XYZ file of C-alpha atoms in Angstrom:
327
model
C 115.863 101.805 84.756
C 118.360 101.413 82.036
C 120.808 99.140 83.853
C 121.115 95.940 81.733
C 120.977 93.666 84.761
C 117.715 95.266 85.841
C 116.293 94.919 82.337
C 117.194 91.223 82.320
C 115.457 90.772 85.640
C 112.380 92.563 84.327
C 112.196 90.320 81.288
C 112.522 87.208 83.433
C 109.667 88.321 85.684
C 106.335 88.545 83.782
C 105.043 91.027 86.323
C 107.814 93.453 85.358
C 107.663 93.149 81.565
C 105.496 96.210 81.230
C 108.307 98.179 82.848
C 111.024 97.021 80.408
C 111.866 99.771 77.895
C 111.254 98.962 74.240
C 114.021 101.372 73.288
C 117.323 101.119 75.225
C 117.595 104.901 75.156
C 114.273 105.279 76.966
C 114.161 105.591 80.747
C 111.459 103.777 82.673
C 110.961 104.383 86.376
C 108.780 102.270 88.655
C 106.255 104.216 90.699
C 106.292 103.644 94.451
C 103.107 101.469 94.490
C 104.480 99.384 91.597
C 107.826 99.014 93.322
C 106.213 97.926 96.592
C 104.070 95.259 94.907
C 106.941 93.952 92.788
C 109.195 94.125 95.838
C 106.940 91.623 97.606
C 107.256 89.265 94.632
C 111.037 89.723 94.502
C 111.570 89.050 98.209
C 109.296 85.997 98.063
C 111.257 84.543 95.131
C 114.570 85.135 96.878
C 113.225 83.577 100.078
C 111.877 80.563 98.156
C 115.234 80.069 96.431
C 116.927 79.942 99.840
C 114.280 77.834 101.589
C 113.385 80.692 103.944
C 109.926 81.200 105.385
C 108.913 84.822 104.802
C 105.842 86.544 106.240
C 104.779 89.923 104.801
C 103.295 92.319 107.322
C 101.477 95.657 107.055
C 101.677 97.161 103.558
C 99.254 96.537 100.666
C 98.314 93.071 101.925
C 96.668 94.575 105.019
C 94.581 96.859 102.788
C 93.518 93.916 100.586
C 92.535 91.988 103.728
C 90.440 94.903 104.970
C 92.664 95.471 108.011
C 93.522 99.033 107.052
C 91.900 101.956 105.342
C 93.310 102.503 101.828
C 96.743 104.088 101.995
C 99.916 104.047 99.937
C 102.748 101.910 101.269
C 106.263 103.189 100.638
C 108.243 100.087 101.579
C 108.097 96.289 101.824
C 107.859 94.840 105.340
C 108.860 91.189 105.607
C 109.319 89.058 108.715
C 111.725 86.090 108.853
C 113.084 83.842 111.614
C 116.098 85.489 113.300
C 118.381 82.696 112.073
C 117.410 83.468 108.469
C 117.965 87.224 108.634
C 121.517 87.215 107.292
C 120.911 84.588 104.559
C 117.972 86.616 103.193
C 119.956 89.866 103.344
C 122.841 88.172 101.532
C 120.439 86.960 98.819
C 119.098 90.488 98.352
C 122.564 92.049 98.425
C 123.533 89.701 95.596
C 120.763 91.392 93.588
C 122.008 94.921 94.202
C 120.243 95.794 97.462
C 122.330 97.567 100.098
C 122.042 98.374 103.773
C 121.080 101.890 104.797
C 123.069 103.736 107.498
C 121.578 103.357 110.974
C 122.273 104.878 114.362
C 124.798 102.496 115.986
C 123.319 103.146 119.440
C 121.247 99.996 119.886
C 120.733 100.687 123.601
C 118.733 103.827 122.883
C 117.030 102.439 119.789
C 116.852 98.609 120.086
C 116.948 97.099 116.600
C 114.076 95.000 115.326
C 114.631 95.190 111.560
C 117.213 95.934 108.871
C 116.379 98.429 106.121
C 117.874 98.010 102.661
C 117.444 99.942 99.421
C 118.392 99.692 95.760
C 119.496 102.582 93.516
C 116.989 101.550 90.814
C 113.965 100.826 93.014
C 111.713 103.558 94.448
C 111.069 101.741 97.744
C 112.980 100.206 100.637
C 112.699 96.729 102.127
C 112.449 96.358 105.913
C 113.477 92.868 106.978
C 112.091 92.226 110.486
C 113.528 89.627 112.849
C 111.467 90.624 115.892
C 108.558 92.948 116.632
C 108.438 95.540 119.454
C 105.838 94.589 122.040
C 106.320 90.839 121.512
C 108.426 90.028 124.564
C 109.070 86.297 124.141
C 112.023 84.833 122.240
C 111.871 86.146 118.637
C 112.327 82.660 117.160
C 109.411 81.334 119.236
C 107.291 84.355 118.309
C 107.900 83.682 114.618
C 106.689 80.082 114.986
C 103.478 81.306 116.616
C 103.022 83.897 113.885
C 103.724 81.408 111.096
C 100.944 79.176 112.440
C 98.534 82.094 111.874
C 99.258 82.924 108.241
C 97.377 82.581 104.989
C 98.193 82.808 101.289
C 97.601 85.943 99.218
C 98.532 86.768 95.629
C 100.419 90.011 95.034
C 101.965 90.980 91.682
C 101.335 87.495 90.350
C 103.218 85.868 93.229
C 101.724 83.904 96.116
C 102.998 85.260 99.432
C 102.294 84.469 103.079
C 100.520 87.149 105.104
C 99.077 87.260 108.636
C 95.619 85.945 109.362
C 93.141 88.674 110.244
C 93.670 88.148 113.976
C 97.467 88.234 113.708
C 97.278 91.176 111.299
C 95.215 93.154 113.818
C 97.721 92.295 116.569
C 100.681 93.502 114.468
C 98.980 96.719 113.354
C 97.722 97.444 116.870
C 101.207 96.956 118.358
C 102.613 99.286 115.722
C 100.024 101.976 116.506
C 100.333 101.497 120.272
C 103.968 102.644 120.111
C 102.673 106.189 119.494
C 99.038 106.327 120.643
C 99.330 110.113 121.085
C 99.531 110.597 117.320
C 96.143 111.194 115.602
C 96.965 108.768 112.759
C 97.764 105.982 115.237
C 94.608 106.650 117.241
C 92.561 106.529 114.048
C 94.107 103.170 113.183
C 93.415 101.802 116.670
C 89.764 102.894 116.428
C 89.448 101.201 113.028
C 91.046 97.983 114.340
C 88.816 98.018 117.420
C 85.668 98.176 115.283
C 86.955 95.399 113.028
C 87.844 93.196 115.999
C 84.346 93.492 117.407
C 82.600 92.961 114.052
C 84.684 89.879 113.239
C 84.536 88.592 116.861
C 88.315 88.120 116.919
C 89.040 89.183 120.500
C 89.592 85.634 121.804
C 91.976 84.708 118.988
C 93.940 87.955 119.324
C 94.151 87.363 123.067
C 95.473 83.836 122.447
C 98.165 85.014 120.006
C 99.084 87.887 122.321
C 99.652 85.470 125.197
C 101.681 83.099 122.998
C 103.993 85.914 121.817
C 104.321 87.757 125.120
C 102.337 90.735 123.823
C 99.720 91.001 126.572
C 101.399 93.882 128.405
C 101.723 95.996 125.272
C 98.254 95.052 124.014
C 96.465 95.686 127.300
C 95.150 99.164 126.334
C 93.617 97.656 123.189
C 92.314 94.369 124.610
C 91.253 95.132 128.159
C 87.978 96.842 127.293
C 87.123 94.194 124.687
C 87.371 90.989 126.696
C 84.237 89.681 128.447
C 83.785 91.061 131.997
C 83.984 87.592 133.551
C 87.306 86.946 131.803
C 88.642 90.364 132.751
C 88.418 89.632 136.467
C 90.575 86.520 135.974
C 93.194 88.115 133.719
C 96.674 88.645 135.066
C 98.239 91.322 132.933
C 102.054 91.177 132.935
C 104.130 94.291 133.409
C 105.525 95.847 130.205
C 109.245 95.527 129.595
C 111.608 98.447 130.102
C 112.055 98.674 126.329
C 108.303 99.029 125.755
C 107.872 101.564 128.568
C 110.752 103.590 127.144
C 109.160 103.545 123.686
C 105.928 104.943 125.094
C 107.684 107.574 127.193
C 110.136 108.713 124.509
C 108.006 110.828 122.238
C 111.140 112.746 121.205
C 114.511 111.274 120.086
C 116.260 113.516 122.627
C 114.302 112.077 125.525
C 115.018 108.540 124.276
C 118.766 109.213 124.506
C 118.532 110.854 127.920
C 116.445 107.964 129.294
C 118.907 105.423 127.857
C 121.862 107.236 129.444
C 120.057 107.437 132.796
C 119.327 103.696 132.756
C 122.757 102.593 131.514
C 125.437 101.172 133.831
C 127.810 103.810 135.188
C 130.726 102.510 133.092
C 128.747 103.076 129.856
C 127.444 106.567 130.606
C 130.535 108.606 129.514
C 130.719 106.981 126.075
C 126.959 107.315 125.539
C 127.041 110.960 126.589
C 129.965 111.643 124.248
C 128.109 110.002 121.333
C 124.954 111.980 122.154
C 126.939 115.223 121.862
C 129.212 114.128 119.026
C 127.213 111.589 116.989
C 128.753 109.140 114.538
C 128.387 109.982 110.841
C 125.803 107.179 110.488
C 123.422 109.178 112.694
C 123.343 112.009 110.155
C 123.159 109.627 107.196
C 120.244 107.750 108.775
C 118.191 110.942 108.407
C 119.432 111.720 104.902
C 121.512 109.204 102.986
C 122.749 112.020 100.748
C 123.834 114.303 103.607
C 127.059 116.248 103.073
C 129.704 114.532 105.222
C 132.513 116.995 104.566
C 133.772 118.909 107.613
C 131.620 121.890 106.705
C 128.640 119.652 105.984
C 128.967 117.804 109.288
C 129.145 121.099 111.177
C 125.907 122.111 109.478
C 124.307 118.768 110.358
C 125.482 119.227 113.942
C 123.925 122.698 114.192
C 120.647 121.421 112.753
C 120.655 118.542 115.243
C 121.045 120.896 118.214
C 118.357 123.182 116.794
C 115.930 120.217 116.627
C 116.822 119.274 120.206
C 116.232 122.794 121.515
C 112.884 123.030 119.701
C 111.799 119.728 121.220
C 113.096 120.564 124.719
C 109.667 121.328 126.264
C 108.338 117.950 125.075
C 111.539 116.230 126.222
C 111.139 117.694 129.726
C 107.544 116.421 129.749
C 108.720 112.930 128.740
C 111.318 112.879 131.524
C 108.763 114.046 134.117
C 106.579 111.100 133.129
C 109.584 108.786 133.623
C 110.047 110.106 137.149
C 106.369 109.447 137.917
C 106.670 105.875 136.617
C 109.775 105.254 138.769
C 108.056 106.616 141.895
C 105.149 104.153 141.648
């Protein structure tokens, strides 16, 4: 980092002084783990300066808390009240952070966070304003979550992180989106053992009910609650969004399901965009993608090749959708 503004910031933050070059001609680059830790401190300071409550989820904090096996985090995940999303993003944009291109089709891929990056930082920041699987109003969910936080020091900065029970809920919901993946199943097994050792089932159940997460959490919680409580439980039905997430193991099937469920007046436009995607769709996969006419044709061919390779899995996803509808 040899940008003067970045050097000034490093000198103002004691945690970053070791990264400031002694010689202006030297280049110093943060590693990903360093960037993630310092990113937590940066976001917390920006949030504090704006009077915003920020809750850091997943990432290195969950490893420190013993909620995850050791693993390297590649981004900063922060949760804020929906009303504070834009103010926090504006504060980070003022410090050089910029929004990454995203697929504009929010019907197929409902948005729950905004991802930003910085040309001189090795990690991204994901600013969450809701969490998939939590079906109640996002503002109300945040209040419930905030009541179950604790303080943790990262990179010399005190930040707010989930309590163990809330942390397990968040990580379980994240893994339950793709329970067919071995890594997600491994995480669910680890969280299940931790829940039983720490006797946190009742608290997780309480937070799940308060955030509207019972339907999504049922596969994780049902076999852990006492038998007498299980007979009295009324498990709500999962939302269409959550069912679609579970059924759509391939991006192609997600688009087809969204088109099938859309009102008739919206289908032509959605179908057109599925065949001829906006440039942001290509850039969301690779921010440096060639967007010249020749480059876009190449991106288009690659997109169809991926779809054709995934077609057998897509057909399987759609057959599962038909079975769900016939119940």
